[in-house]
Coordinates of N, CA and C in Angstrom, one line a residue:
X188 N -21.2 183.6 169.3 CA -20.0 182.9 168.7 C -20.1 181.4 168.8
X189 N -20.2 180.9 169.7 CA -21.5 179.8 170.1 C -21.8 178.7 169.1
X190 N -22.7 179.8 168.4 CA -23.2 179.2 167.2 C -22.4 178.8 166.0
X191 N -21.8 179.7 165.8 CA -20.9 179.6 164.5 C -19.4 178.6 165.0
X192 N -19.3 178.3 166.0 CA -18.2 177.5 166.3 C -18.9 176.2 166.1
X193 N -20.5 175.9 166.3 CA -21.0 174.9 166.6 C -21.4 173.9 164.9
X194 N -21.5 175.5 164.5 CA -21.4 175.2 162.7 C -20.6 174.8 161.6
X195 N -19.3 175.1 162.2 CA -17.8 174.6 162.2 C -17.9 173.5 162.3
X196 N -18.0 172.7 163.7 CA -17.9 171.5 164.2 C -18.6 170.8 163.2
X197 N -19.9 171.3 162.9 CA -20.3 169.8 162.3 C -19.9 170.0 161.1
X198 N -19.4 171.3 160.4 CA -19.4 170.8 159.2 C -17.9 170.6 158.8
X199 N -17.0 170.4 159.9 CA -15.7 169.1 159.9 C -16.1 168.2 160.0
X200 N -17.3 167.4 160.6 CA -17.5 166.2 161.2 C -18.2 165.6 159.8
X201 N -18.9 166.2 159.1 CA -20.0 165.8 158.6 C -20.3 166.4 156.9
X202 N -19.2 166.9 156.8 CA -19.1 167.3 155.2 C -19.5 166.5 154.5
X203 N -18.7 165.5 154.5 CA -19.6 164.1 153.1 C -20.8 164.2 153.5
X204 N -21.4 164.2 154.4 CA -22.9 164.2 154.4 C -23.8 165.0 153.7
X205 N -23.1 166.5 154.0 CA -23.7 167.6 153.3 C -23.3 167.5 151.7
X206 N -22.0 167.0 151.3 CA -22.2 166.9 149.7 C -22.4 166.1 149.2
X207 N -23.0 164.9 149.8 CA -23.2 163.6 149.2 C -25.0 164.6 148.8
X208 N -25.8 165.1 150.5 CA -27.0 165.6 149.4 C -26.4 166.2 148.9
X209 N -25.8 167.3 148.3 CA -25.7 168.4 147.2 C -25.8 167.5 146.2
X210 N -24.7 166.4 146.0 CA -24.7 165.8 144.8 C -25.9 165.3 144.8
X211 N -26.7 164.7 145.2 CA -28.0 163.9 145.3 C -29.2 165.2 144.4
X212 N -29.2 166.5 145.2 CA -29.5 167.2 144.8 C -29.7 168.0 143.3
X213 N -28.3 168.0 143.5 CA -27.6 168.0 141.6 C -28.3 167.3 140.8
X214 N -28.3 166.2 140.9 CA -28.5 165.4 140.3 C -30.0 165.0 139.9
X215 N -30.3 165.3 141.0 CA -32.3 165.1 140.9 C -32.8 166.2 139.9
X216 N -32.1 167.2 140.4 CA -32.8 168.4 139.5 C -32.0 168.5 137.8
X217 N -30.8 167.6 137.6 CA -30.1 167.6 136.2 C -31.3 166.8 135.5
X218 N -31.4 165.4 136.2 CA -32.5 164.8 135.6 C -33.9 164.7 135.2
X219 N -34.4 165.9 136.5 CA -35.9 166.4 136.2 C -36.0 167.5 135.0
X220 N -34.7 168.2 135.0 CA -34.9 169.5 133.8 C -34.7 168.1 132.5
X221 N -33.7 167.4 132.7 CA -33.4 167.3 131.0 C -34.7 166.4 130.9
X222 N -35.5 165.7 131.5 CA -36.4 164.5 131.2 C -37.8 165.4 130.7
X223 N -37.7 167.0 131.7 CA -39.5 167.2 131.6 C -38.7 168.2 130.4
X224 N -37.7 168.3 129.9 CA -37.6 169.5 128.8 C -38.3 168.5 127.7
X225 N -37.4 166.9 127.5 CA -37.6 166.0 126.5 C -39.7 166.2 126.5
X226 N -40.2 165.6 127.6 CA -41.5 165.9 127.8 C -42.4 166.8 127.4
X227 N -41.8 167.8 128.0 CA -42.6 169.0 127.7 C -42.3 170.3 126.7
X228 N -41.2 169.7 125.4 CA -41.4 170.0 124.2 C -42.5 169.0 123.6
X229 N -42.9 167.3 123.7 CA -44.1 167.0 123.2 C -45.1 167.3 123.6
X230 N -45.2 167.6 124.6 CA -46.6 168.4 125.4 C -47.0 169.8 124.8
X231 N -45.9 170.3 124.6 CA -46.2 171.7 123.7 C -46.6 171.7 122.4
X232 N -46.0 170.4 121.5 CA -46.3 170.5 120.4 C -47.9 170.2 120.5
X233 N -48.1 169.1 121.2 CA -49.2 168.4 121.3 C -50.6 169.5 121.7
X234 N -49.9 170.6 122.4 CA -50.6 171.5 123.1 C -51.4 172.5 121.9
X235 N -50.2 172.7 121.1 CA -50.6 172.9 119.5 C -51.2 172.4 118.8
X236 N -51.4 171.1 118.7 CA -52.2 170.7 117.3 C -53.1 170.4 117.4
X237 N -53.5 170.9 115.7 CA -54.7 170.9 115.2 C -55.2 169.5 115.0
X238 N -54.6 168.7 115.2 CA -55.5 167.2 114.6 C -56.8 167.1 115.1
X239 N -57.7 166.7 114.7 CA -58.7 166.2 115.4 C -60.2 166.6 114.3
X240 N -61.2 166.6 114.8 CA -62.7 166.3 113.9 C -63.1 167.9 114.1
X241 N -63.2 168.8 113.5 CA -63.7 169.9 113.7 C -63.3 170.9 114.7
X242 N -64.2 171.2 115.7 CA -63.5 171.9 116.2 C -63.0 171.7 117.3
X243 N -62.5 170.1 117.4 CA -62.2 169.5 119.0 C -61.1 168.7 118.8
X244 N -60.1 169.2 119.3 CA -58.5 168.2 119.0 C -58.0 167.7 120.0
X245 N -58.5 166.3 120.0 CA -57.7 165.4 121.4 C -56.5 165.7 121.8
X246 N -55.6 165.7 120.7 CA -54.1 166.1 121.6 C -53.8 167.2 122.3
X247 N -54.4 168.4 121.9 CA -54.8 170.1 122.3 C -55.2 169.5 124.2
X248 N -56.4 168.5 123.9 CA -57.1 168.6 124.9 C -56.4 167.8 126.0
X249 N -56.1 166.7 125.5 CA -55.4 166.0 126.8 C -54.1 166.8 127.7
X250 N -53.4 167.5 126.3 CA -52.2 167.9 126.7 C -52.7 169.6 128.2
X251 N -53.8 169.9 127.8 CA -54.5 171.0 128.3 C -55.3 170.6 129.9
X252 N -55.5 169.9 129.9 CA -56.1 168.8 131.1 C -54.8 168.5 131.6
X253 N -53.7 167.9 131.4 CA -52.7 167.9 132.0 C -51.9 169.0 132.5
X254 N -51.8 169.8 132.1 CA -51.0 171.3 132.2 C -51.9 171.9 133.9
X255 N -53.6 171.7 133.3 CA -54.1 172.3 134.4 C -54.2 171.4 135.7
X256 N -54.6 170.3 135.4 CA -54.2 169.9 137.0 C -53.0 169.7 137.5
X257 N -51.8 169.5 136.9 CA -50.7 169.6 137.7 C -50.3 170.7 137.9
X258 N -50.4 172.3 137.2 CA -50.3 173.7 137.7 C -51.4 173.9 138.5
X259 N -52.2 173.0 139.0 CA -53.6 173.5 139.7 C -53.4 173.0 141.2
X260 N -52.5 171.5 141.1 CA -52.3 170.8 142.7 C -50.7 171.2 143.1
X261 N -51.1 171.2 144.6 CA -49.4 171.4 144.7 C -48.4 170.1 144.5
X262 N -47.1 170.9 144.3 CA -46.4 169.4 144.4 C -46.0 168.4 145.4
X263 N -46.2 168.9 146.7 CA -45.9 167.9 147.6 C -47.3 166.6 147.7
X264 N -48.3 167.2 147.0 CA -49.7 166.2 146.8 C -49.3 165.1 146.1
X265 N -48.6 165.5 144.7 CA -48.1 164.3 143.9 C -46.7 164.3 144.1
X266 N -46.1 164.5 145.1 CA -45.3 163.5 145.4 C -45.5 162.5 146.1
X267 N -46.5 162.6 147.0 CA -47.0 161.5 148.3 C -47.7 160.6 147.1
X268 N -48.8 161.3 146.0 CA -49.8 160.3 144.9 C -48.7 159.1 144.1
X269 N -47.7 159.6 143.4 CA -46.8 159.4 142.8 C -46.0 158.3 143.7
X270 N -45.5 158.5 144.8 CA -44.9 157.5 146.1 C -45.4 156.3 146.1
X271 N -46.9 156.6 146.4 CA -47.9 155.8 147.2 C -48.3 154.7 146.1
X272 N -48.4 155.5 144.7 CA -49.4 155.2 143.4 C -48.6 154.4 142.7
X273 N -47.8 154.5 142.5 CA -46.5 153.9 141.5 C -46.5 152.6 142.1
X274 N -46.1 152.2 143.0 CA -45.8 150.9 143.6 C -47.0 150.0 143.4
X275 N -47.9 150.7 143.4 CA -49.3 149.7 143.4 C -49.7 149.5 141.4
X276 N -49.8 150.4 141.3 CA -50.4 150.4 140.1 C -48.9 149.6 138.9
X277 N -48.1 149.7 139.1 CA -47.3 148.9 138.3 C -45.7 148.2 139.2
X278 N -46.3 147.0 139.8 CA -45.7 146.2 141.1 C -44.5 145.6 139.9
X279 N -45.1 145.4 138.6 CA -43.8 144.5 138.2 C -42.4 145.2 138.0
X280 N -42.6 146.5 137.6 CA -41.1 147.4 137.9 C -40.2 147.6 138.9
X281 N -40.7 147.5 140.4 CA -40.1 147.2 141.3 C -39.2 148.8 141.4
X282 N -39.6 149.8 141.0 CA -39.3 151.0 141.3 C -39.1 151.6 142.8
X283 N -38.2 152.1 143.0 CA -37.3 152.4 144.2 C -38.2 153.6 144.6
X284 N -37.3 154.5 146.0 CA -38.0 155.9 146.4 C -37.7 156.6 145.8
X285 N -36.1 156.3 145.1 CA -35.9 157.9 144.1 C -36.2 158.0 143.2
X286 N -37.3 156.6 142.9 CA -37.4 156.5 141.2 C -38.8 157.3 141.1
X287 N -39.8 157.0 142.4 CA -41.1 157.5 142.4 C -41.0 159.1 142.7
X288 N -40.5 159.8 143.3 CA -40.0 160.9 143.5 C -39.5 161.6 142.4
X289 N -38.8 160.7 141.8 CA -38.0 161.6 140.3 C -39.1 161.7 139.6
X290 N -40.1 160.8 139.3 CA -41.1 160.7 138.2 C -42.0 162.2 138.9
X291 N -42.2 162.0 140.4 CA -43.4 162.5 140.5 C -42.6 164.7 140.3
X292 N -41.3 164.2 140.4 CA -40.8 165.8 140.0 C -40.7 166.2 138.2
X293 N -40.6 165.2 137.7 CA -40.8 165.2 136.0 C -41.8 165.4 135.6
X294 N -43.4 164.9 136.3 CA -44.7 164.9 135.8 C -44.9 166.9 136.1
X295 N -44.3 167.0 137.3 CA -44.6 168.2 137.6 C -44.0 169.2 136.6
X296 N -42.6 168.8 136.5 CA -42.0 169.9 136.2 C -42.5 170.2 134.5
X297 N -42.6 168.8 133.9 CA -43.2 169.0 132.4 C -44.6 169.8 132.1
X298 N -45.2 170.0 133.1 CA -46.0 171.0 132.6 C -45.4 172.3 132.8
X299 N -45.0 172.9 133.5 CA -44.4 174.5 133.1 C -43.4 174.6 132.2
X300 N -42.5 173.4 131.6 CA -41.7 173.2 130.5 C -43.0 173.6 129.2
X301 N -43.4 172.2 129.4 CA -44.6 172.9 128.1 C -45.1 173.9 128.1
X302 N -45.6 174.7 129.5 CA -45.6 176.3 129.0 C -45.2 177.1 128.5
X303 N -43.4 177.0 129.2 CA -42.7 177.6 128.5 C -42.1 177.2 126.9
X304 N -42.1 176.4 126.5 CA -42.1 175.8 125.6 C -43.3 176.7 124.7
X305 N -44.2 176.3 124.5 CA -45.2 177.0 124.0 C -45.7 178.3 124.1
X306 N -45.0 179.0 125.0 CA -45.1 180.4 124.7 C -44.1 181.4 123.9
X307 N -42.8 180.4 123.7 CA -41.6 181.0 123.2 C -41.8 181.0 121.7
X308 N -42.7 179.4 121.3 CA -43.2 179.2 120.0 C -43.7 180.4 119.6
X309 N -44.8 180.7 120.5 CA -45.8 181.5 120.3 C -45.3 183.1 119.9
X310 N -44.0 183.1 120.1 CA -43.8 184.8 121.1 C -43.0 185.2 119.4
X311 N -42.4 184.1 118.6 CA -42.0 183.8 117.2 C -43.2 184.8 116.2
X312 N -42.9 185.6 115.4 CA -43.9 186.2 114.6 C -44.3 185.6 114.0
X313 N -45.8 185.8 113.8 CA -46.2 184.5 112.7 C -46.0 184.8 111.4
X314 N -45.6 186.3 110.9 CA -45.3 186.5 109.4 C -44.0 185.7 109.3
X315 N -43.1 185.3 110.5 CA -42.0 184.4 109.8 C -42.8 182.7 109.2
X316 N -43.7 182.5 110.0 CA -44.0 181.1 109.8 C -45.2 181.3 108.5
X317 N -45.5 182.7 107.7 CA -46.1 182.5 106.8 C -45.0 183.0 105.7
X318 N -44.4 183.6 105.7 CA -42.7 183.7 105.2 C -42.5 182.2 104.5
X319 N -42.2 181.3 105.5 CA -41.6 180.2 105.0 C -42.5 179.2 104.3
X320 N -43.9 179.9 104.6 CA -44.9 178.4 104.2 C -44.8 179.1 102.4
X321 N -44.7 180.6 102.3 CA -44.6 180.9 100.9 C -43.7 180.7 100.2
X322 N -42.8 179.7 100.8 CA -41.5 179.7 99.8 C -41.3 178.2 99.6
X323 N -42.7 177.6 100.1 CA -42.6 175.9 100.3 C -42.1 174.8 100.9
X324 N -42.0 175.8 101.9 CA -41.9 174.6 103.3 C -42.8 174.2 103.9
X325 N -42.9 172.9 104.5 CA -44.4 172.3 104.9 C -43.9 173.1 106.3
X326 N -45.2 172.2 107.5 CA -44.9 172.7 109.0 C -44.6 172.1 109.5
X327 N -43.6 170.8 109.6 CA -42.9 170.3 109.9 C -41.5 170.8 110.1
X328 N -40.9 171.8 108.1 CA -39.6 172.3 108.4 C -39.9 174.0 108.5
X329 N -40.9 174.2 108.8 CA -40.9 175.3 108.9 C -41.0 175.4 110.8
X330 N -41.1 174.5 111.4 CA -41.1 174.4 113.0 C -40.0 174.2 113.1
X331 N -39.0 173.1 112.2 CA -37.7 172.8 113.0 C -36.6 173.7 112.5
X332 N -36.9 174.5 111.3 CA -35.8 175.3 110.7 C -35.7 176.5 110.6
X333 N -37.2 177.2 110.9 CA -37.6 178.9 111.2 C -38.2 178.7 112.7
X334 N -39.1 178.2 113.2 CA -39.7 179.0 114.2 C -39.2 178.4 115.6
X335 N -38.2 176.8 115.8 CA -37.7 176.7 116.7 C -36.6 177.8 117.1
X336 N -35.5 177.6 116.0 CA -34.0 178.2 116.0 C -34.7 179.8 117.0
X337 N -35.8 180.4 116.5 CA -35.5 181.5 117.2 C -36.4 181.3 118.0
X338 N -37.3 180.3 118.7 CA -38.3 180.2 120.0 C -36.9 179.9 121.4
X339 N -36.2 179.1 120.9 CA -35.0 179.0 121.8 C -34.8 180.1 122.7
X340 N -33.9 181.2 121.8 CA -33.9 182.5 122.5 C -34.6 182.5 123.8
X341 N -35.7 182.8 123.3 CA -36.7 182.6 124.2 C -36.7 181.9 125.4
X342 N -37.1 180.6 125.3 CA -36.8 179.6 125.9 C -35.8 179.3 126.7
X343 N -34.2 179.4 126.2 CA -33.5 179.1 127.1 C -33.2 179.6 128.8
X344 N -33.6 181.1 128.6 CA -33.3 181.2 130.2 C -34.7 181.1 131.5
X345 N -36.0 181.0 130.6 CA -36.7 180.4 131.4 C -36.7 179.1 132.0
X346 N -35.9 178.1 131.2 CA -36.0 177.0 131.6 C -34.6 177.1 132.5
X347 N -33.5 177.6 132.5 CA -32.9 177.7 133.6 C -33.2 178.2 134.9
X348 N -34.2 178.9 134.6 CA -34.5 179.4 135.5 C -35.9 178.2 136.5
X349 N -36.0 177.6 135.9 CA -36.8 177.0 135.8 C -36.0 175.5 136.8
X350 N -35.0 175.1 136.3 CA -34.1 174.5 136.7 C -33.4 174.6 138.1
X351 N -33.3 176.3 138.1 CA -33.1 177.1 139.8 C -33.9 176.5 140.5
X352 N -35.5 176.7 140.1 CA -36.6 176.2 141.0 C -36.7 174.8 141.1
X353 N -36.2 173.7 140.4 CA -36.3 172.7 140.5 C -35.7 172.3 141.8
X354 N -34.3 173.0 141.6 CA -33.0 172.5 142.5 C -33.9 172.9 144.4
X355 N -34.7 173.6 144.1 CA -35.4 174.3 145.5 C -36.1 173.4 146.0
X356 N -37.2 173.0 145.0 CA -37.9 172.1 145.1 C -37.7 170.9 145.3
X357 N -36.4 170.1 145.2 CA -36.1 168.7 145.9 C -35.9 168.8 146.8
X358 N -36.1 169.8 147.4 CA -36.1 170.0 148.9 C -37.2 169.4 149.9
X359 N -38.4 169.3 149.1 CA -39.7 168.2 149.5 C -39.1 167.0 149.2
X360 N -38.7 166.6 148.5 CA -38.2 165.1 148.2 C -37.5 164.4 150.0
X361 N -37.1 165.0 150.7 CA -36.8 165.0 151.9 C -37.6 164.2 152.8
X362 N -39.0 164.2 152.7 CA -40.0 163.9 153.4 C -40.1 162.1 153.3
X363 N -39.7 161.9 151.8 CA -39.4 160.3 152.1 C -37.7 160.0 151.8
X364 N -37.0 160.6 152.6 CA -35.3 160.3 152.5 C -35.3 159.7 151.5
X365 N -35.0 160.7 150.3 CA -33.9 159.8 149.2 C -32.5 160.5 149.2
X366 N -31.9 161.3 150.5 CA -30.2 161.4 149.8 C -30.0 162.9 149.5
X367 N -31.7 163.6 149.4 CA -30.8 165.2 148.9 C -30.5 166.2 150.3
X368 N -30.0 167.1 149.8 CA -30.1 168.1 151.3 C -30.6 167.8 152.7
X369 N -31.8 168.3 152.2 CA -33.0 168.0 153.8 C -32.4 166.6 153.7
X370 N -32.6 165.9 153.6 CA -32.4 164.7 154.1 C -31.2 164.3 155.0
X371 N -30.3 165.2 154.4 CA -29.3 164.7 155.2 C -29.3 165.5 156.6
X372 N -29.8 166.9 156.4 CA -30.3 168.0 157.4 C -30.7 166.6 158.4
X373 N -32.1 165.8 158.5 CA -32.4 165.0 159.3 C -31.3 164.6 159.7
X374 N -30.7 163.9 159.2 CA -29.8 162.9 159.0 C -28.8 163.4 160.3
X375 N -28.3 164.1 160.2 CA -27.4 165.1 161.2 C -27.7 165.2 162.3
X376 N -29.3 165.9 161.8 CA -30.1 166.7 162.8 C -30.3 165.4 164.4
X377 N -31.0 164.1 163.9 CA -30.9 163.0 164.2 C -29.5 162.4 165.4
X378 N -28.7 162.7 164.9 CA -27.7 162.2 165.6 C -26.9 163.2 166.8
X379 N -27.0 164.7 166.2 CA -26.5 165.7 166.9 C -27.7 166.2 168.1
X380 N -28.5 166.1 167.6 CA -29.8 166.5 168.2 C -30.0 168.4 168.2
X381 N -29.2 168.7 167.2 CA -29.2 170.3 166.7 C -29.8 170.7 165.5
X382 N -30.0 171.5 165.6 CA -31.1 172.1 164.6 C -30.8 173.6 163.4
X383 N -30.8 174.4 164.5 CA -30.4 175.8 163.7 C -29.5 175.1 162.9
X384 N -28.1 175.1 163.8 CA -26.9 175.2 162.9 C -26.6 174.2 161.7
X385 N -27.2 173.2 161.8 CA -26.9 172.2 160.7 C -28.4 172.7 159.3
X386 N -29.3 173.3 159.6 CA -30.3 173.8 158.9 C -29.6 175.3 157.9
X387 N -28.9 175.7 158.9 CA -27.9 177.1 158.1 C -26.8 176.4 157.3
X388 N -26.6 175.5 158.1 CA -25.3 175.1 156.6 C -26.2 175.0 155.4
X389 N -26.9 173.8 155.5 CA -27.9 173.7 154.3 C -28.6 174.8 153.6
X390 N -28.9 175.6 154.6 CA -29.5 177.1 153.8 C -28.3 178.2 153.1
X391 N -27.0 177.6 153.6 CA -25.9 178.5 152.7 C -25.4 177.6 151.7
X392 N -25.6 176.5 151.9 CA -25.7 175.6 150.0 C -26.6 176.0 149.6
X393 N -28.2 175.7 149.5 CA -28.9 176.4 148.4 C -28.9 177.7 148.0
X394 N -28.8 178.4 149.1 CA -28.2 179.7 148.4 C -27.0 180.0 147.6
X395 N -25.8 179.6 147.8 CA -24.3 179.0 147.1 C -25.0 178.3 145.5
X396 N -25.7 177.6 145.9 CA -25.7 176.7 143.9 C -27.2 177.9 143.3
X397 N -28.3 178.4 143.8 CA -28.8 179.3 143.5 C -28.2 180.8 142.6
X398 N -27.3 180.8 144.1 CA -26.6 182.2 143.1 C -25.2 182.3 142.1
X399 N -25.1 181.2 141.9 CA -24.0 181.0 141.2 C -25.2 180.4 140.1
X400 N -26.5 180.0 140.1 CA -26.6 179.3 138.8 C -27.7 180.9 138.1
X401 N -28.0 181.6 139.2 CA -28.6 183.2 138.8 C -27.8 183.8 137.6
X402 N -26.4 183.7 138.1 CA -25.4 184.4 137.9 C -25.6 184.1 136.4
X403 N -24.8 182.8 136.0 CA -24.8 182.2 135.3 C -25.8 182.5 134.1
X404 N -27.2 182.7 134.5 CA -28.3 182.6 133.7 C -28.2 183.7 133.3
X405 N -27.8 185.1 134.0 CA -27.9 186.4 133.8 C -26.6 186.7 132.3
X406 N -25.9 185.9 132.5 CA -24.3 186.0 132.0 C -25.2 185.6 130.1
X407 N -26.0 184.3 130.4 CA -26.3 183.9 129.4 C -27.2 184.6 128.6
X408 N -28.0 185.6 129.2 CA -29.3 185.9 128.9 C -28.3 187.3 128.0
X409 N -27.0 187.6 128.9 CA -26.5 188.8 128.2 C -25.6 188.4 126.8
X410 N -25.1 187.6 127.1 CA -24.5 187.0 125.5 C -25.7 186.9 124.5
X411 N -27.1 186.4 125.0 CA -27.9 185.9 123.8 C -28.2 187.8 123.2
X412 N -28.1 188.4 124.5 CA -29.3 189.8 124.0 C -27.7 190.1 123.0
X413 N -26.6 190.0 123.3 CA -25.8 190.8 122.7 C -25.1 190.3 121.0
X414 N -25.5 188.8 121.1 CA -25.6 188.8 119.2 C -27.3 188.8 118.2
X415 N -27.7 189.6 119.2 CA -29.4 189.7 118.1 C -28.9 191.6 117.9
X416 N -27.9 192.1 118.5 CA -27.4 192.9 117.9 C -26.9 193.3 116.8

């Protein structure tokens, strides 16, 4: 009983703390989904095209080289690279902790965007995209007027889901205090000199905005299945 009274206590004493990270939280992961979506639909297209001299397409390749080393290192590597790297390599921006942290969660997160991105394209029949080329659409409107509208489908609940994992993952962001969760966890943890109990609150928010954003996804995933009816 002990415990749960002790859990109480701080989280009378210390609530703004715990929602200032939530909000901090929120927020990192609103910004990393909408920035690596913007991203990593060019990385997809780019992932796609044919430009190039025969049988070698620089944009295919670069975007392909990117995809693999950032799905190849973990993310806490480039967030320390990203931290460390950013400040040196371009001093005239004067970019903050949360600024190197957000970037180094957008570089990441835009490669599994572009995956999914590019598989939803893919998952599109291609008799619709020869459908349209026979009735005179270049592939320009035949990507933004046949084979997006229904890659979407697709697409949407991965990337929420996708989003879930994000919100998990600023939980490393922690390690250089910018304001989310963990951080405040220290933050607490620091002053109270307790551990469990203020680590359980935190672990019954992420679980709280998780399954309420599951829920959500599940809710969406059943509206979409129920007008392809």
């Amino acid at each position: 009983m002990e415990f749960f009274s002790v859990m109480l206590k701080l989280w009378n004493e210390y609530w703004k703390l715990f929602l200032q990270g939530l909000g901090m939280t929120l927020f990192m992961g609103f910004l990393t989904v909408l920035l690596s979506t913007v991203f990593g639909a060019i990385m997809a297209l780019m992932r796609r095209s044919k430009w190039g001299i025969g049988k070698f397409h620089p944009l295919n390749a670069v975007a392909a080289v990117y995809v693999e080393i950032i799905r190849g290192t973990p993310i806490l590597l480039q967030l320390y690279f990203f931290y460390f790297m950013l400040p040196q390599w371009v001093p005239f921006l004067e970019l903050t902790e949360f600024q190197c942290v957000l970037i180094a969660c957008c570089v990441n997160s835009t490669a599994y965007v572009c995956e999914i991105i590019r598989s939803g394209i893919q998952a599109v029949d291609f008799g619709q995209t020869e459908a349209a080329r026979s009735l005179g659409l270049n592939g320009r409107q035949t990507m933004i007027h046949i084979v997006l509208p229904q890659a979407v489908k697709n697409i949407l609940p991965a990337l929420c889901n996708e989003f879930v994992a994000i919100v998990k993952e600023t939980s490393l962001a922690s390690t250089f205090f910018v304001g989310e969760l963990m951080t405040q966890f220290k933050t607490i943890q620091g002053i109270t000199f307790r551990v469990l109990e203020p680590l359980t609150i935190i672990g019954i928010i992420y679980f709280l905005i998780t399954f309420v954003m599951s829920k959500l996804i599940a809710l969406l995933e059943r509206r979409m299945n129920a007008s392809e009816r």
